[in-house]
Short mmCIF file of C-alpha atoms and ligand atoms in Angstrom, two decimals:
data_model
loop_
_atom_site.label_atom_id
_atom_site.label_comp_id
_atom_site.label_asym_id
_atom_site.label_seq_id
_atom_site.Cartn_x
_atom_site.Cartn_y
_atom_site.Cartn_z
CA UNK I 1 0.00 0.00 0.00
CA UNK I 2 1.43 3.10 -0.63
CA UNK I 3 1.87 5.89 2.37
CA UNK I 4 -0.43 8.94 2.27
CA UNK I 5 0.54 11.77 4.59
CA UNK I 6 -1.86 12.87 7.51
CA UNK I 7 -1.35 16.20 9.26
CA UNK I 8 -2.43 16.83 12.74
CA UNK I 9 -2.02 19.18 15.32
CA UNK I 10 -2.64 18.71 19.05
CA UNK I 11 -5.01 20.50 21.06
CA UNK I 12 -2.48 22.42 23.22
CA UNK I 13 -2.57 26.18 22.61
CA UNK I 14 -0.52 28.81 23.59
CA UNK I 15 -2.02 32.37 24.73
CA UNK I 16 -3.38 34.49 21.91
CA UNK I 17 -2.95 31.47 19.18
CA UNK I 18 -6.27 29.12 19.85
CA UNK I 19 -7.07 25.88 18.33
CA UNK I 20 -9.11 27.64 15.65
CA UNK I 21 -5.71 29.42 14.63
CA UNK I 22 -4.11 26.01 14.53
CA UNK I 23 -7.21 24.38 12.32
CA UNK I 24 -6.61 27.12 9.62
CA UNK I 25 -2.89 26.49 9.56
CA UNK I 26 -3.26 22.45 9.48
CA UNK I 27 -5.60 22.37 6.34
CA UNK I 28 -3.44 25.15 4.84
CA UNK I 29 -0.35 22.93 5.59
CA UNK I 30 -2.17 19.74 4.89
CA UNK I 31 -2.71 21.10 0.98
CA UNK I 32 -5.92 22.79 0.93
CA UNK I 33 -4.94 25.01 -1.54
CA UNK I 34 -4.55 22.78 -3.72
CA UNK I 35 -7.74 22.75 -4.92
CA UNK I 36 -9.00 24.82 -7.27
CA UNK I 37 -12.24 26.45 -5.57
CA UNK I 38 -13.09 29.14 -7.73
CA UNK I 39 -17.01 30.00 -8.48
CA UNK I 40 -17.64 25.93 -7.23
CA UNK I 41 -19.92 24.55 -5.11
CA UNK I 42 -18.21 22.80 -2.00
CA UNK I 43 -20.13 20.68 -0.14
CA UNK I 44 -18.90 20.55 3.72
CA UNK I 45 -19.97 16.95 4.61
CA UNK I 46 -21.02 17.54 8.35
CA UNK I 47 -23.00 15.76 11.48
CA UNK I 48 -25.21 18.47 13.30
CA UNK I 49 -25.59 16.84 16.13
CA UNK I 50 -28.98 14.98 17.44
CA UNK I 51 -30.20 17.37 20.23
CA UNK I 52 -29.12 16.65 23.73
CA UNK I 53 -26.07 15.25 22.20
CA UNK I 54 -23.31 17.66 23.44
CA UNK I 55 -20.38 15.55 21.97
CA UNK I 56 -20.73 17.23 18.64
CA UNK I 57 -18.74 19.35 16.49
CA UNK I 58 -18.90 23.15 17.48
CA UNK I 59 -20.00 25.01 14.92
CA UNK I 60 -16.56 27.26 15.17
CA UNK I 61 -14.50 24.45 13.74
CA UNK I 62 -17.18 24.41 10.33
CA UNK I 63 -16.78 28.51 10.47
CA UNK I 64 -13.16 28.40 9.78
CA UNK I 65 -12.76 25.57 7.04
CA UNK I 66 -16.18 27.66 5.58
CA UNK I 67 -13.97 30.99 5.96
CA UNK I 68 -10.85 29.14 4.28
CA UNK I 69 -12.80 28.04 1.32
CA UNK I 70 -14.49 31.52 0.50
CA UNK I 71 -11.20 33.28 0.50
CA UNK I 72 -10.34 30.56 -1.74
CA UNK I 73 -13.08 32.29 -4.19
CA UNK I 74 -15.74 28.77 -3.26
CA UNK I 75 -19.20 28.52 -2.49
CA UNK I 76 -19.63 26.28 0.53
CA UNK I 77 -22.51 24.73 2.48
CA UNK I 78 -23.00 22.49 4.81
CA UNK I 79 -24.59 19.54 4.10
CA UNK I 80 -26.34 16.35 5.92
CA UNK I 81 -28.62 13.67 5.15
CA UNK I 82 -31.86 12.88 7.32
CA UNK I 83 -31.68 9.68 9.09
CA UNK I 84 -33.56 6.48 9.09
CA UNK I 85 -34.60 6.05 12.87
CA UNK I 86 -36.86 7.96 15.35
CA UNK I 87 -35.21 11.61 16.43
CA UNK I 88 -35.17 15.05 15.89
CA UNK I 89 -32.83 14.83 12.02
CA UNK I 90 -35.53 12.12 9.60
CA UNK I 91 -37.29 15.07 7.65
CA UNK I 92 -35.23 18.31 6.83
CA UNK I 93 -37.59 20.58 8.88
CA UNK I 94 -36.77 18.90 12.03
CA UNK I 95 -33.17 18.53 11.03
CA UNK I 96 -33.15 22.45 9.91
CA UNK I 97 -34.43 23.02 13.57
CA UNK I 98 -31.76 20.56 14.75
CA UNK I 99 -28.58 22.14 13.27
CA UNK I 100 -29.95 26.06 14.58
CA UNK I 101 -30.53 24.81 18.03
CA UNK I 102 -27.18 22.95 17.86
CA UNK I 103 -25.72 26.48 16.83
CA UNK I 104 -25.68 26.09 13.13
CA UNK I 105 -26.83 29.00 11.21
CA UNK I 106 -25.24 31.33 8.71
CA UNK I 107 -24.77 33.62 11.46
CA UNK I 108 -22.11 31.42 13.29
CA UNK I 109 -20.65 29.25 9.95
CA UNK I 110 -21.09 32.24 7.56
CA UNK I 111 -22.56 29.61 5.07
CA UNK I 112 -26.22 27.93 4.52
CA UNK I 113 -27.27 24.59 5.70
CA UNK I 114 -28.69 21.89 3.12
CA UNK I 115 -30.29 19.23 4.03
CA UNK I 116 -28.44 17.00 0.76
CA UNK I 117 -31.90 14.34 0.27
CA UNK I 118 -34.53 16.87 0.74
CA UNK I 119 -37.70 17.13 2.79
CA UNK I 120 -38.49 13.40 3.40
CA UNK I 121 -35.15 12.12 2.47
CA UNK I 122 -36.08 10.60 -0.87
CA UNK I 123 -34.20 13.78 -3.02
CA UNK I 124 -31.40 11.40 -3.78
CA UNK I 125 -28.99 10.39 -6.77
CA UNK I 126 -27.66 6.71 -7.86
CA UNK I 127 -24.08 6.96 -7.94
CA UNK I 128 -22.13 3.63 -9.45
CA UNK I 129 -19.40 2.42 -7.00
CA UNK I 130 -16.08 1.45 -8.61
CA UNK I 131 -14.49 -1.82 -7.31
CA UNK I 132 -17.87 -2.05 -5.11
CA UNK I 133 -18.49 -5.31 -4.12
CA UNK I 134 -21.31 -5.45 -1.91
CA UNK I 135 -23.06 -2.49 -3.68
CA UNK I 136 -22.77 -1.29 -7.51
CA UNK I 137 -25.23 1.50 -7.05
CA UNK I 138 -25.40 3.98 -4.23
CA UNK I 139 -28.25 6.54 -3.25
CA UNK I 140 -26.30 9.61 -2.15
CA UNK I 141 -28.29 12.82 -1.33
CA UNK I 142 -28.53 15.37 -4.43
CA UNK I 143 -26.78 18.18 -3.07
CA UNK I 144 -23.77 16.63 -1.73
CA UNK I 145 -23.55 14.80 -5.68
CA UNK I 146 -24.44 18.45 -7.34
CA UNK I 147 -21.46 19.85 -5.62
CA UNK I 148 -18.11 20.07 -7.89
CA UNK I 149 -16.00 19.64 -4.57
CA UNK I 150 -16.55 17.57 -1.31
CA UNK I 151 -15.34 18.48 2.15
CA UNK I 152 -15.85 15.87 5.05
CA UNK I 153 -15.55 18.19 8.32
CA UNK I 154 -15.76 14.81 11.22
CA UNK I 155 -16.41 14.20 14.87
CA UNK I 156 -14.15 11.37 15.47
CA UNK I 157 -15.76 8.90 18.01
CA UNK I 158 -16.96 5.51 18.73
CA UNK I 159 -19.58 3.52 17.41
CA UNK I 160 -21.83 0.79 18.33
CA UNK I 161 -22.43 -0.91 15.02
CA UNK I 162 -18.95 -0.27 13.09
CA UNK I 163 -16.27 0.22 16.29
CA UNK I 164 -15.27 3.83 15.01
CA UNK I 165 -16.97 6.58 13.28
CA UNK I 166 -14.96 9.10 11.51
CA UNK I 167 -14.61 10.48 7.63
CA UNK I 168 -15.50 7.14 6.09
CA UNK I 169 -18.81 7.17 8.25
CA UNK I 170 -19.49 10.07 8.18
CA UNK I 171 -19.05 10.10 3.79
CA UNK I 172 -20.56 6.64 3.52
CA UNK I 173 -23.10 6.68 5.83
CA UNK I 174 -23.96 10.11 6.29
CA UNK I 175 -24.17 10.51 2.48
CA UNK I 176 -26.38 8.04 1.86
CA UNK I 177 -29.97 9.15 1.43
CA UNK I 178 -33.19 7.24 3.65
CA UNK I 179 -33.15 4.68 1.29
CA UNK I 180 -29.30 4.38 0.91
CA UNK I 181 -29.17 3.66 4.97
CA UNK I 182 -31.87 1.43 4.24
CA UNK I 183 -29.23 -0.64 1.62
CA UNK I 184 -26.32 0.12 3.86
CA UNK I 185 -28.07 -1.35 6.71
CA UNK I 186 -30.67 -4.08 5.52
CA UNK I 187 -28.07 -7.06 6.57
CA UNK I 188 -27.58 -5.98 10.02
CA UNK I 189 -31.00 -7.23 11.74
CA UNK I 190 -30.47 -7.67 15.61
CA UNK I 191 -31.94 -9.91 18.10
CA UNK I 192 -32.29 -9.91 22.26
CA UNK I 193 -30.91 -12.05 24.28
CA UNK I 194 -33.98 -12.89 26.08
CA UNK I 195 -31.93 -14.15 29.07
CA UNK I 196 -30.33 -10.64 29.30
CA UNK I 197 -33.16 -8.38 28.66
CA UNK I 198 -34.76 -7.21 31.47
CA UNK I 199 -37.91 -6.00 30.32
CA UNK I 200 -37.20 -2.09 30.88
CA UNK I 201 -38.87 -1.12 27.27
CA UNK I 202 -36.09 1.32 26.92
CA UNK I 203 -35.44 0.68 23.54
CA UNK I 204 -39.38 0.53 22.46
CA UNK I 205 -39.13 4.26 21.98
CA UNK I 206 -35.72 4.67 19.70
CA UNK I 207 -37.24 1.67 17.34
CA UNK I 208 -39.21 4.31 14.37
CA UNK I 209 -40.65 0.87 13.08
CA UNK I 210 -42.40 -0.29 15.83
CA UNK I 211 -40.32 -3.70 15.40
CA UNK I 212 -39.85 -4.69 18.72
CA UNK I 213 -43.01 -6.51 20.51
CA UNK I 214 -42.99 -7.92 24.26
CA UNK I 215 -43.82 -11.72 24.56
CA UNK I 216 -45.85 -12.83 27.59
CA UNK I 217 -42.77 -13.44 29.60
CA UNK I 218 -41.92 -9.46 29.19
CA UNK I 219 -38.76 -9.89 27.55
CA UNK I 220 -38.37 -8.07 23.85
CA UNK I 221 -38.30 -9.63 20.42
CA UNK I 222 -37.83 -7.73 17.81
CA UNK I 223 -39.58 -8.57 14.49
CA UNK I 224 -37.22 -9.46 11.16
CA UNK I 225 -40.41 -8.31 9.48
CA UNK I 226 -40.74 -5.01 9.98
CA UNK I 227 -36.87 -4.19 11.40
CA UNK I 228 -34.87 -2.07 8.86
CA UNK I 229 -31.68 -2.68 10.69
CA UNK I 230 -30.47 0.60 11.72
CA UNK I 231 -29.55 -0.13 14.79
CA UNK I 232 -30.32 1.97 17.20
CA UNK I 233 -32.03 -0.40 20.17
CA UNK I 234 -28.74 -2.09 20.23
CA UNK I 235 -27.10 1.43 21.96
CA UNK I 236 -30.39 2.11 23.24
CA UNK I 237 -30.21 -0.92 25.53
CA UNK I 238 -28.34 -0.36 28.97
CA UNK I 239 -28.53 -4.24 29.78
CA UNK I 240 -26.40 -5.03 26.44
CA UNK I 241 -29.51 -7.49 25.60
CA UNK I 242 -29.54 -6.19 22.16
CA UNK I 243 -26.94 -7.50 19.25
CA UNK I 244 -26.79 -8.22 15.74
CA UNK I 245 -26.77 -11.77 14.81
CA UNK I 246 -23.29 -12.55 13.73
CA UNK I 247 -20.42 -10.65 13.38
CA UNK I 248 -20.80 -10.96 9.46
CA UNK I 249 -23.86 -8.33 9.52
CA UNK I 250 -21.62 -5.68 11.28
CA UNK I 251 -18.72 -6.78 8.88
CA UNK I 252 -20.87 -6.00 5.56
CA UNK I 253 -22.24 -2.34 6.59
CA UNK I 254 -18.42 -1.50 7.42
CA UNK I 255 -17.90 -2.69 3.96
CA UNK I 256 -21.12 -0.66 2.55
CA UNK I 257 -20.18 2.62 4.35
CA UNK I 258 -16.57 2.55 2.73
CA UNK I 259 -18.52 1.87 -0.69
CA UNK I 260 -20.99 4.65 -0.15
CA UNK I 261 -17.79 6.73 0.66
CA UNK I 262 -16.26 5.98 -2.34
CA UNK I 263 -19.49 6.89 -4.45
CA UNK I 264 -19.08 9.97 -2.67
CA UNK I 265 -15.54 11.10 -3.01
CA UNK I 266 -14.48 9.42 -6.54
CA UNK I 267 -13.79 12.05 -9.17
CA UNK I 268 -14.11 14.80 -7.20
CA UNK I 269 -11.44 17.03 -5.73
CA UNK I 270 -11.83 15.95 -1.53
CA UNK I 271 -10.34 16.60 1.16
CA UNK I 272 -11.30 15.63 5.27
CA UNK I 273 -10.57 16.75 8.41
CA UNK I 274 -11.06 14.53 11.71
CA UNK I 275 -11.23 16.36 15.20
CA UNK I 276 -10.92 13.71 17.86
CA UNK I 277 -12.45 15.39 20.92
CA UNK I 278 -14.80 14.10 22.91
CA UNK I 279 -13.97 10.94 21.54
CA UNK I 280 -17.58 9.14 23.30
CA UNK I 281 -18.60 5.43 22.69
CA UNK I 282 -21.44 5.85 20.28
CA UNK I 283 -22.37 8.07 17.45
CA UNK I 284 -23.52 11.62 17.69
CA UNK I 285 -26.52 10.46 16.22
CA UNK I 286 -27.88 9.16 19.62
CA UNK I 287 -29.69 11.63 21.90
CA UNK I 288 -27.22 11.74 24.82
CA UNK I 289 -23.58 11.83 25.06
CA UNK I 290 -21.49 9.35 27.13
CA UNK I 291 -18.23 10.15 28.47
CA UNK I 292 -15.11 10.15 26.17
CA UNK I 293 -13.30 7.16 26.81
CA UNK I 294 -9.68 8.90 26.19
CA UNK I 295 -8.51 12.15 26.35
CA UNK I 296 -9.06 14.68 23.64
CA UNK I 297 -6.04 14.62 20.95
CA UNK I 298 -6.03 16.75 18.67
CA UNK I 299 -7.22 17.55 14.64
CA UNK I 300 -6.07 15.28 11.76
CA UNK I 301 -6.58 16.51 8.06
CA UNK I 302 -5.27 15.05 4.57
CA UNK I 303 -6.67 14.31 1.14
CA UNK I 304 -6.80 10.63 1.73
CA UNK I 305 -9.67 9.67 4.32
CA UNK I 306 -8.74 6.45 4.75
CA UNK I 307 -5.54 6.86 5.91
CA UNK I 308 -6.62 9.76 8.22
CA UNK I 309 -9.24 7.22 9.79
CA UNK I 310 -6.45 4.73 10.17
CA UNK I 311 -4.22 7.78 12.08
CA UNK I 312 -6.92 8.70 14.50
CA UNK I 313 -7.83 4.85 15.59
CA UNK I 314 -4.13 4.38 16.07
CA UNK I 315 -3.69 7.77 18.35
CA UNK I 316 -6.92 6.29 20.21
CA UNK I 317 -5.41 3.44 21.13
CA UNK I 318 -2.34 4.71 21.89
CA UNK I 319 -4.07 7.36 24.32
CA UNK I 320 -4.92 6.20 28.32
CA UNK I 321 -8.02 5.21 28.71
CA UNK I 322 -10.34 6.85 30.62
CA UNK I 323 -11.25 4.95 33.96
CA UNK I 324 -14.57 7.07 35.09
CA UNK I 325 -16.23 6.40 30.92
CA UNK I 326 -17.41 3.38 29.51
CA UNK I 327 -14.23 2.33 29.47
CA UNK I 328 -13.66 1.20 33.17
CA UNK I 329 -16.32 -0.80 32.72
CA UNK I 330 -15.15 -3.00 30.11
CA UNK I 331 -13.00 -5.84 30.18
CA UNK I 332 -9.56 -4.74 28.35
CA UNK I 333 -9.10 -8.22 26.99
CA UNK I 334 -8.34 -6.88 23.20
CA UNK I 335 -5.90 -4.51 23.88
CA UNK I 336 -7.88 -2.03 21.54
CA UNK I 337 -10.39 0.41 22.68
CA UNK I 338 -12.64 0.42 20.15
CA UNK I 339 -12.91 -3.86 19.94
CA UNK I 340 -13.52 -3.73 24.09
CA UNK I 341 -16.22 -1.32 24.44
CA UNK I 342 -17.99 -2.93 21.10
CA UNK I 343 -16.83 -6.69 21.06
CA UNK I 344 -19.19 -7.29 18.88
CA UNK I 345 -18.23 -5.35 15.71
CA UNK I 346 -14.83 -5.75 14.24
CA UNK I 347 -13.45 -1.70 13.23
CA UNK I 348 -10.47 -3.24 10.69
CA UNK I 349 -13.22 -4.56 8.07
CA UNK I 350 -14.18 -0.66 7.09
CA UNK I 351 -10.44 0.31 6.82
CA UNK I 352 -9.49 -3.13 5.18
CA UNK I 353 -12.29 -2.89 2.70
CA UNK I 354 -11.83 0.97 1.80
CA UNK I 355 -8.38 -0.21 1.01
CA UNK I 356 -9.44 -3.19 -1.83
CA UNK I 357 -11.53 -1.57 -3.72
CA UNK I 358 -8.96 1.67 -4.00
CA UNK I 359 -10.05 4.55 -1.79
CA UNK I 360 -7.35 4.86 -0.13
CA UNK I 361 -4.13 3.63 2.23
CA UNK I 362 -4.26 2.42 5.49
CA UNK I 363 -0.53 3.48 5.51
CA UNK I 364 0.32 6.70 6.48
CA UNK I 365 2.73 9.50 7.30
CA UNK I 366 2.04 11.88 10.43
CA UNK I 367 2.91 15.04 9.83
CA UNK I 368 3.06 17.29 13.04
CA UNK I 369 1.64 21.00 13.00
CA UNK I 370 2.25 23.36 15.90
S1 SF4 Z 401 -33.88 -1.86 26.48
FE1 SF4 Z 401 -32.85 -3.85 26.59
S2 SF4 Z 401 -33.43 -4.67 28.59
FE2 SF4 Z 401 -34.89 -3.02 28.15
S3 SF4 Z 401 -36.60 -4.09 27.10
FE3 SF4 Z 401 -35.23 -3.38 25.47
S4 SF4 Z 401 -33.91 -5.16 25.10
FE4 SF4 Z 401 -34.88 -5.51 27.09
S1 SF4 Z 402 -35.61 -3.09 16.01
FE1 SF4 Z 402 -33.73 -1.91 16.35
S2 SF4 Z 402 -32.58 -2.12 14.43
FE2 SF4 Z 402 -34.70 -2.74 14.00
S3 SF4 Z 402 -35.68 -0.88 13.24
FE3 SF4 Z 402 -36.07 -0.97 15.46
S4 SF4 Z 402 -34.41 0.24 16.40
FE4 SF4 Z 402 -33.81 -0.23 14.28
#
């Protein structure tokens, strides 16, 4: 594999220089300029942030990249999908309302929000997948394909179904219209251990399908019927009753997201940016924020996403633990964060995939920015 380079910059700041100084000096470092923004559209690929979530992106960090690319004579936006499950982000008026109470208006960015597959989330485009495997076509949202350049701005974090969540997720998934989370997620159907599950209903109300009944005993079942697979009871569930089947159904949407992230990216001038702060167990997507599990490190940026997802899973792992999260709970029988707070998904299948079918290198060069 050949060796991309990955900038990054830590998140200690000296008086008067702050760590949105240092965020326009590593993508100016990391090649930025390169691109050639004039008069085009730039989509900045973002996560708003589901409402009580407080792990989430600050709006700041989208202001400066936004700033960058104007001076660079572009036309940004930024730019989400709607989501498949019950919350406050599955039709654009709720996720409009979303993104301003999470802070993101033109008043703090200094560019518009789009909501990429429109009002009920079926605005989307099918975009062919080279070397896909698992997927030839994928449905991205319109606006992020009717932009000439894509920008992934990312929260770097955990995640329940695919170990990490960074660029690739946040491209392949986040991309992906209603019904292209429907085709990224349709293998991954879960099931409760009814020996575990303690009845609570908890995860009744994060299930948009209605798909999980009570039997007489009290214990939940979900129904393979009416289940779309996005996974949220499995998070939802305190008890850890909730899982998917086999590892295999976890192993095929990492594959799918690093397809859908391809569809995205290829033959477009991209670039991506990973902030690991916060760094909490599950996606920003859920409605509360658990405690990071490490400390923060620092912002990683780079034209090749895969290699920058690589970078910030290694510096993860490489970072202590943090005793009072998640973490401390956990047996550390893996010696990998990521595989001991979420046995049950296997993290190296997105990178390892993204890397066969030619979006990028695993391999990579850190280059430090002060
Ligand atoms: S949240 Fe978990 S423990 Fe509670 S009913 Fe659902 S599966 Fe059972
Ligand atoms: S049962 Fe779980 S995975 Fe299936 S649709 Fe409901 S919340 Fe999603």
């Amino acid at each position: 594999m050949p060796t991309s380079k990955v900038y990054f910059t830590d998140m200690r700041c000296k008086v008067g220089d702050g760590l949105l100084d240092k965020l326009d000096r590593l993508i100016q470092k990391a090649g930025i300029e390169q691109i050639d923004f004039k008069q085009k559209y730039v989509a900045i690929k973002i996560h708003f942030g589901e409402p009580g979530n407080l792990a989430f992106l600050r709006p700041n960090f989208a202001k400066v990249v936004a700033d960058k690319i104007k001076a660079l004579g572009g036309r940004p936006f930024l730019t989400d999908c709607n989501t498949l499950y019950v919350g406050r982000r599955n039709n654009a008026l709720v996720h409009m309302d979303a993104a301003f109470e999470n802070g993101y208006s033109p008043l703090s960015t200094g560019c518009q929000n789009i909501i990429a597959d429109g009002l009920k989330g079926t605005d989307d485009v099918d975009v062919p997948i080279p070397g896909g495997t698992y997927c030839k076509v994928a449905k991205i949202g319109r606006a992020i394909m009717d932009a000439d350049i894509v920008i992934s701005l990312n929260h770097f974090k955990g995640h329940e179904n695919t170990g990490f969540g960074g660029a690739l997720k946040n491209l392949g998934m986040g991309s992906g219209s209603r019904g292209g989370k429907m085709i990224m997620h349709n293998d991954g159907k879960p099931t409760v251990d009814q020996n575990v599950c303690i009845g609570c209903k908890g995860c009744t109300k994060f299930c948009n399908q209605n798909a999980i009944l009570f039997d007489a005993n009290k214990k939940a079942r979900i129904d393979h019927n009416l289940c779309v697979g996005c996974g949220r009871c499995i998070g939802a569930c305190n008890a850890h009753a909730v899982s998917n089947e086999s590892g295999s159904s976890n192993e095929a949407l990492n594959c799918k997201i690093a397809e859908f992230a391809q569809a995205v990216v290829h033959g477009r001038p991209n670039f991506h940016i990973n902030v690991v702060n916060q760094v909490s167990p599950y996606c920003d997507c859920h409605g509360e924020s658990d405690a990071p599990i490490v400390p923060d490190i620092g912002i990683f940026a780079g034209f090749d996403p895969v290699a920058m997802d690589k970078a910030c899973i290694d510096a993860v792992n490489a970072a202590p633990g943090i005793a009072t999260s998640i973490w401390g709970d956990r047996e550390h029988t893996h010696h990998d964060h990521f595989t001991d707070i979420h046995p049950t998904t296997d993290w190296r299948t997105q990178i390892s995939h993204a890397e066969k079918i030619g979006l990028g290198s695993g391999t990579y060069e850190l280059i430090t920015v002060k």
